[in-house]
Tab-separated table of C-alpha atoms in Angstrom:
chain	number	residue	atom	x	y	z
A	1	UNK	CA	116.745	122.371	68.468
A	2	UNK	CA	118.314	121.264	64.522
A	3	UNK	CA	116.630	117.508	65.048
A	4	UNK	CA	113.515	118.702	67.013
A	5	UNK	CA	112.543	120.888	64.451
A	6	UNK	CA	112.582	117.813	61.863
A	7	UNK	CA	110.663	116.305	63.790
A	8	UNK	CA	108.215	119.188	64.506
A	9	UNK	CA	108.156	119.187	59.849
A	10	UNK	CA	107.582	115.831	59.876
A	11	UNK	CA	104.124	115.630	61.860
A	12	UNK	CA	101.760	116.646	59.922
A	13	UNK	CA	103.066	113.661	56.979
A	14	UNK	CA	102.746	110.791	59.975
A	15	UNK	CA	99.471	111.865	60.474
A	16	UNK	CA	98.373	112.591	56.418
A	17	UNK	CA	99.746	109.352	55.783
A	18	UNK	CA	97.217	107.162	59.198
A	19	UNK	CA	94.546	109.339	57.718
A	20	UNK	CA	94.731	108.221	54.260
A	21	UNK	CA	93.843	104.385	56.112
A	22	UNK	CA	90.374	105.144	56.988
A	23	UNK	CA	88.002	102.390	59.210
A	24	UNK	CA	84.496	102.460	58.860
A	25	UNK	CA	81.627	100.604	60.817
A	26	UNK	CA	77.932	101.064	60.092
A	27	UNK	CA	74.361	99.021	61.453
A	28	UNK	CA	71.733	98.767	58.157
A	29	UNK	CA	69.077	99.451	61.259
A	30	UNK	CA	70.069	100.058	65.000
A	31	UNK	CA	66.866	99.596	66.238
A	32	UNK	CA	64.933	95.992	65.647
A	33	UNK	CA	62.816	93.743	67.427
A	34	UNK	CA	63.935	90.959	69.854
A	35	UNK	CA	65.260	88.028	67.066
A	36	UNK	CA	65.723	90.181	64.446
A	37	UNK	CA	68.639	89.881	62.033
A	38	UNK	CA	70.985	93.097	61.080
A	39	UNK	CA	73.498	93.573	59.269
A	40	UNK	CA	76.888	95.183	60.550
A	41	UNK	CA	79.519	96.597	57.766
A	42	UNK	CA	82.995	96.619	58.220
A	43	UNK	CA	85.114	98.577	55.406
A	44	UNK	CA	88.464	100.281	55.753
A	45	UNK	CA	90.005	101.890	52.721
A	46	UNK	CA	93.050	102.835	51.997
A	47	UNK	CA	95.924	103.689	49.153
A	48	UNK	CA	97.255	100.541	48.022
A	49	UNK	CA	101.018	102.247	48.058
A	50	UNK	CA	101.099	102.850	51.651
A	51	UNK	CA	99.833	100.204	52.877
A	52	UNK	CA	101.439	96.965	53.077
A	53	UNK	CA	99.662	94.709	55.373
A	54	UNK	CA	96.510	95.051	57.147
A	55	UNK	CA	95.569	92.160	59.778
A	56	UNK	CA	91.129	92.416	60.918
A	57	UNK	CA	90.584	91.783	64.503
A	58	UNK	CA	89.665	88.233	65.069
A	59	UNK	CA	85.498	87.634	65.123
A	60	UNK	CA	84.127	85.147	67.626
A	61	UNK	CA	80.498	83.817	68.168
A	62	UNK	CA	79.037	86.831	70.214
A	63	UNK	CA	80.539	90.422	69.657
A	64	UNK	CA	78.849	90.682	73.936
A	65	UNK	CA	76.716	88.550	75.755
A	66	UNK	CA	73.109	90.134	74.181
A	67	UNK	CA	74.287	90.222	70.329
A	68	UNK	CA	74.851	86.947	68.734
A	69	UNK	CA	76.778	86.720	65.054
A	70	UNK	CA	74.783	84.387	62.970
A	71	UNK	CA	76.614	84.722	59.609
A	72	UNK	CA	80.250	86.265	58.250
A	73	UNK	CA	79.879	86.526	55.058
A	74	UNK	CA	83.513	87.349	54.971
A	75	UNK	CA	86.247	89.469	53.299
A	76	UNK	CA	85.746	90.868	50.294
A	77	UNK	CA	88.236	93.263	48.154
A	78	UNK	CA	87.283	95.820	45.042
A	79	UNK	CA	89.719	97.687	43.325
A	80	UNK	CA	89.458	102.165	42.762
A	81	UNK	CA	91.567	104.118	40.425
A	82	UNK	CA	94.441	105.392	41.424
A	83	UNK	CA	95.371	102.422	43.929
A	84	UNK	CA	92.747	103.046	45.829
A	85	UNK	CA	91.432	99.611	47.675
A	86	UNK	CA	88.928	98.841	49.783
A	87	UNK	CA	87.703	95.837	52.165
A	88	UNK	CA	84.259	94.646	53.449
A	89	UNK	CA	82.943	92.163	55.556
A	90	UNK	CA	79.530	91.899	56.940
A	91	UNK	CA	78.103	90.055	59.886
A	92	UNK	CA	74.485	89.127	60.605
A	93	UNK	CA	73.764	89.977	64.338
A	94	UNK	CA	70.478	89.480	66.125
A	95	UNK	CA	69.953	89.271	69.813
A	96	UNK	CA	66.846	88.127	71.892
A	97	UNK	CA	67.311	90.341	74.424
A	98	UNK	CA	65.906	93.719	75.512
A	99	UNK	CA	67.351	96.757	75.760
A	100	UNK	CA	69.852	98.828	74.563
A	101	UNK	CA	73.471	96.758	73.800
A	102	UNK	CA	76.921	98.108	72.880
A	103	UNK	CA	78.552	97.201	70.092
A	104	UNK	CA	82.528	97.605	71.265
A	105	UNK	CA	84.886	98.793	68.399
A	106	UNK	CA	87.078	96.857	65.745
A	107	UNK	CA	90.574	96.776	66.088
A	108	UNK	CA	92.337	96.773	63.010
A	109	UNK	CA	95.887	97.045	62.461
A	110	UNK	CA	97.744	98.214	59.497
A	111	UNK	CA	101.646	98.088	58.621
A	112	UNK	CA	101.479	97.337	62.434
A	113	UNK	CA	99.770	99.730	63.969
A	114	UNK	CA	96.337	99.514	65.207
A	115	UNK	CA	93.193	101.736	64.231
A	116	UNK	CA	90.519	101.207	65.858
A	117	UNK	CA	86.617	101.902	64.856
A	118	UNK	CA	83.760	103.899	66.877
A	119	UNK	CA	81.179	102.094	69.359
A	120	UNK	CA	77.947	101.545	68.406
A	121	UNK	CA	74.906	101.329	69.731
A	122	UNK	CA	72.244	98.740	68.923
A	123	UNK	CA	68.269	98.755	70.030
A	124	UNK	CA	66.782	95.541	71.085
A	125	UNK	CA	63.128	95.913	71.302
A	126	UNK	CA	60.398	93.347	72.157
A	127	UNK	CA	57.191	92.055	70.451
A	128	UNK	CA	54.308	94.387	71.483
A	129	UNK	CA	51.010	92.953	72.257
A	130	UNK	CA	46.903	93.912	71.790
A	131	UNK	CA	46.368	95.539	74.590
A	132	UNK	CA	42.610	94.762	73.545
A	133	UNK	CA	42.872	90.729	73.736
A	134	UNK	CA	41.830	89.002	76.935
A	135	UNK	CA	43.164	85.275	78.469
A	136	UNK	CA	40.594	82.535	77.334
A	137	UNK	CA	40.146	79.444	77.802
A	138	UNK	CA	42.528	76.124	76.969
A	139	UNK	CA	40.271	74.362	74.217
A	140	UNK	CA	39.360	70.795	75.264
A	141	UNK	CA	41.692	68.184	73.259
A	142	UNK	CA	39.633	67.232	69.665
A	143	UNK	CA	39.643	64.141	68.460
A	144	UNK	CA	40.416	63.943	64.574
A	145	UNK	CA	37.586	60.955	63.309
A	146	UNK	CA	39.887	57.935	61.879
A	147	UNK	CA	41.133	58.145	58.169
A	148	UNK	CA	41.814	55.344	56.187
A	149	UNK	CA	43.560	57.857	53.847
A	150	UNK	CA	45.377	59.729	56.056
A	151	UNK	CA	46.676	56.122	57.985
A	152	UNK	CA	48.116	55.226	54.359
A	153	UNK	CA	50.059	58.181	54.103
A	154	UNK	CA	50.950	58.113	57.234
A	155	UNK	CA	52.163	54.022	57.024
A	156	UNK	CA	53.468	54.188	53.603
A	157	UNK	CA	56.492	52.680	53.693
A	158	UNK	CA	55.113	50.149	56.546
A	159	UNK	CA	52.489	49.572	54.025
A	160	UNK	CA	54.401	48.703	51.000
A	161	UNK	CA	57.301	46.709	53.460
A	162	UNK	CA	53.977	44.530	54.568
A	163	UNK	CA	52.687	44.181	51.083
A	164	UNK	CA	56.307	43.256	49.790
A	165	UNK	CA	56.829	40.183	51.692
A	166	UNK	CA	53.272	39.188	51.690
A	167	UNK	CA	54.277	38.654	47.739
A	168	UNK	CA	57.639	37.258	48.645
A	169	UNK	CA	55.681	34.635	50.810
A	170	UNK	CA	52.965	33.985	48.239
A	171	UNK	CA	56.010	33.458	45.441
A	172	UNK	CA	57.693	31.264	47.203
A	173	UNK	CA	54.571	29.495	47.784
A	174	UNK	CA	52.887	29.631	43.788
A	175	UNK	CA	56.594	27.523	42.799
A	176	UNK	CA	56.795	24.908	46.016
A	177	UNK	CA	53.149	24.520	44.476
A	178	UNK	CA	54.333	24.117	41.106
A	179	UNK	CA	56.845	21.963	41.758
A	180	UNK	CA	54.434	19.076	44.013
A	181	UNK	CA	52.806	19.534	40.997
A	182	UNK	CA	54.824	18.765	38.587
A	183	UNK	CA	53.615	15.588	36.079
A	184	UNK	CA	56.045	12.963	37.156
A	185	UNK	CA	55.360	8.575	36.740
A	186	UNK	CA	52.944	6.906	38.683
A	187	UNK	CA	55.091	3.889	40.257
A	188	UNK	CA	52.607	1.299	41.872
A	189	UNK	CA	54.678	-0.100	44.448
A	190	UNK	CA	54.332	-3.699	44.568
A	191	UNK	CA	56.165	-5.679	46.948
A	192	UNK	CA	56.275	-8.796	45.239
A	193	UNK	CA	57.944	-7.184	42.313
A	194	UNK	CA	61.784	-5.572	43.217
A	195	UNK	CA	62.307	-2.283	42.928
A	196	UNK	CA	64.727	-1.968	39.972
A	197	UNK	CA	62.362	-3.940	37.883
A	198	UNK	CA	59.442	-1.857	39.301
A	199	UNK	CA	62.411	1.399	37.832
A	200	UNK	CA	62.772	-0.390	34.140
A	201	UNK	CA	59.685	-1.111	33.253
A	202	UNK	CA	58.855	2.865	34.492
A	203	UNK	CA	61.714	3.878	32.181
A	204	UNK	CA	60.245	2.288	29.272
A	205	UNK	CA	56.929	3.317	29.470
A	206	UNK	CA	58.453	6.853	29.584
A	207	UNK	CA	60.588	6.481	26.825
A	208	UNK	CA	57.940	5.136	24.787
A	209	UNK	CA	55.864	7.360	25.429
A	210	UNK	CA	58.308	10.409	23.649
A	211	UNK	CA	57.648	12.915	25.531
A	212	UNK	CA	60.508	15.224	24.548
A	213	UNK	CA	61.213	14.046	20.530
A	214	UNK	CA	57.204	16.619	21.352
A	215	UNK	CA	58.836	19.479	22.692
A	216	UNK	CA	58.585	18.492	26.273
A	217	UNK	CA	61.905	18.287	28.119
A	218	UNK	CA	61.139	19.547	30.883
A	219	UNK	CA	58.204	16.559	31.946
A	220	UNK	CA	60.431	14.141	29.848
A	221	UNK	CA	63.729	14.919	32.342
A	222	UNK	CA	61.481	15.584	35.688
A	223	UNK	CA	59.512	12.540	34.926
A	224	UNK	CA	62.975	9.891	34.330
A	225	UNK	CA	64.169	11.577	37.890
A	226	UNK	CA	61.594	10.596	40.018
A	227	UNK	CA	61.627	6.993	38.661
A	228	UNK	CA	65.342	7.449	39.742
A	229	UNK	CA	64.809	8.600	42.769
A	230	UNK	CA	62.218	6.233	44.087
A	231	UNK	CA	65.072	3.623	42.952
A	232	UNK	CA	67.266	4.796	44.875
A	233	UNK	CA	65.583	5.628	47.751
A	234	UNK	CA	63.955	1.611	47.667
A	235	UNK	CA	67.328	0.433	47.165
A	236	UNK	CA	69.878	2.299	49.978
A	237	UNK	CA	66.905	3.604	52.071
A	238	UNK	CA	68.525	7.511	51.300
A	239	UNK	CA	65.159	10.545	51.114
A	240	UNK	CA	65.739	10.978	47.885
A	241	UNK	CA	62.630	11.835	45.989
A	242	UNK	CA	62.702	14.566	49.569
A	243	UNK	CA	66.466	16.259	48.857
A	244	UNK	CA	68.450	18.306	46.579
A	245	UNK	CA	70.669	16.606	44.751
A	246	UNK	CA	73.601	18.487	47.226
A	247	UNK	CA	72.165	16.730	49.138
A	248	UNK	CA	70.952	13.389	47.534
A	249	UNK	CA	74.762	13.237	47.268
A	250	UNK	CA	76.315	14.427	50.251
A	251	UNK	CA	73.729	11.138	51.320
A	252	UNK	CA	74.716	8.431	48.509
A	253	UNK	CA	78.483	8.772	50.335
A	254	UNK	CA	78.129	7.058	53.504
A	255	UNK	CA	76.309	4.334	51.046
A	256	UNK	CA	76.824	1.533	49.150
A	257	UNK	CA	77.339	2.645	46.498
A	258	UNK	CA	80.694	3.196	44.522
A	259	UNK	CA	82.646	6.498	43.788
A	260	UNK	CA	81.766	5.863	39.623
A	261	UNK	CA	77.856	5.299	39.586
A	262	UNK	CA	77.676	8.343	42.394
A	263	UNK	CA	79.276	10.462	40.196
A	264	UNK	CA	77.039	9.300	36.566
A	265	UNK	CA	74.338	10.026	39.457
A	266	UNK	CA	75.213	13.280	40.188
A	267	UNK	CA	76.250	13.734	36.264
A	268	UNK	CA	72.377	13.117	35.500
A	269	UNK	CA	70.588	14.316	37.791
A	270	UNK	CA	72.487	17.974	37.011
A	271	UNK	CA	71.264	18.073	33.486
A	272	UNK	CA	68.077	17.483	34.737
A	273	UNK	CA	68.127	20.499	37.263
A	274	UNK	CA	69.256	22.314	34.189
A	275	UNK	CA	66.474	21.629	31.972
A	276	UNK	CA	63.677	21.198	35.277
A	277	UNK	CA	65.021	24.988	37.060
A	278	UNK	CA	66.960	27.029	34.887
A	279	UNK	CA	64.707	26.255	31.219
A	280	UNK	CA	67.711	24.386	29.686
A	281	UNK	CA	66.942	22.833	26.112
A	282	UNK	CA	69.156	19.940	26.005
A	283	UNK	CA	69.976	18.406	22.446
A	284	UNK	CA	68.934	14.962	21.220
A	285	UNK	CA	71.801	12.819	22.488
A	286	UNK	CA	71.733	14.031	25.459
A	287	UNK	CA	67.885	13.246	26.005
A	288	UNK	CA	69.248	9.963	25.005
A	289	UNK	CA	72.439	9.250	27.192
A	290	UNK	CA	70.253	10.267	29.949
A	291	UNK	CA	67.596	7.958	29.083
A	292	UNK	CA	70.541	4.718	28.608
A	293	UNK	CA	72.210	6.196	31.183
A	294	UNK	CA	69.745	6.228	34.122
A	295	UNK	CA	68.485	1.879	32.990
A	296	UNK	CA	72.786	1.733	32.893
A	297	UNK	CA	72.985	2.988	36.832
A	298	UNK	CA	69.466	0.492	38.192
A	299	UNK	CA	70.965	-2.329	35.861
A	300	UNK	CA	74.209	-2.178	37.557
A	301	UNK	CA	73.021	-1.151	41.486
A	302	UNK	CA	69.758	-3.859	41.762
A	303	UNK	CA	70.754	-5.678	45.359
A	304	UNK	CA	70.027	-9.473	45.727
A	305	UNK	CA	69.250	-9.602	49.286
A	306	UNK	CA	67.500	-6.728	51.320
A	307	UNK	CA	69.067	-3.149	51.363
A	308	UNK	CA	70.771	-1.815	55.110
A	309	UNK	CA	69.540	2.019	55.630
A	310	UNK	CA	73.268	3.519	56.576
A	311	UNK	CA	72.818	6.638	58.707
A	312	UNK	CA	75.650	9.795	58.490
A	313	UNK	CA	77.005	10.970	62.154
């Protein structure tokens, strides 16, 4: 009997402890038009000293099959006076079905005890149509006149890319034509004069012109290497005038030219390439050594018999 009286005395205190935790749910508006969005505010107020843990309900993408959750603000906690606490969470919801849709209660766990919020009712209305409007025929397809300005604006990336490709092609053609038009030594091919004699005559004539002393280093090396390449083409039967330095050296590896002479030739051609294409300025000693080296190369490789073409397999 005494235990029953004690329990009866404690029940109001337990109820008072539960009433100190308040759960609330409300809508910004209970009526929306189809597709509109509305805020659903969920909040719980409690005493910090009386509550140890709060577990919020788990949210899905929908509240029911007619109401969708668009956004979730997350839980925001605000501290008040005398240990009062308030947690707030805002859901942005919408519906694409007209009618009255019930929003079910939300279940909170406070220190393991369940507290449910009240259910809400959301009305979703359709869009009213103007009854004075009458159906109209479908209009015919209207073709706009061609506009070059509009076309260029819509295809700007394609036009810019095409112009870039054309500019690159034009630049390459210009460089190739300019390279072909560079002044070179005019060698008159006389079958009665051996190739090495014609080459030596042209080299000495170039040396007497003294063009590198006048600042024309590129012209000097271009003409000298053209004379040297023309001699190599006749002497060793390789396409020296149309080949790059790498291609020419590769062709001469299967010729009768010795390794020492091939290395000497490669050094001269590399120096000339730096002057012609990299705008390198050689020293006076390098210019003089270039001429003397070319002359020695021709004199040391001159043939007394007819050359034989060597083909690389």
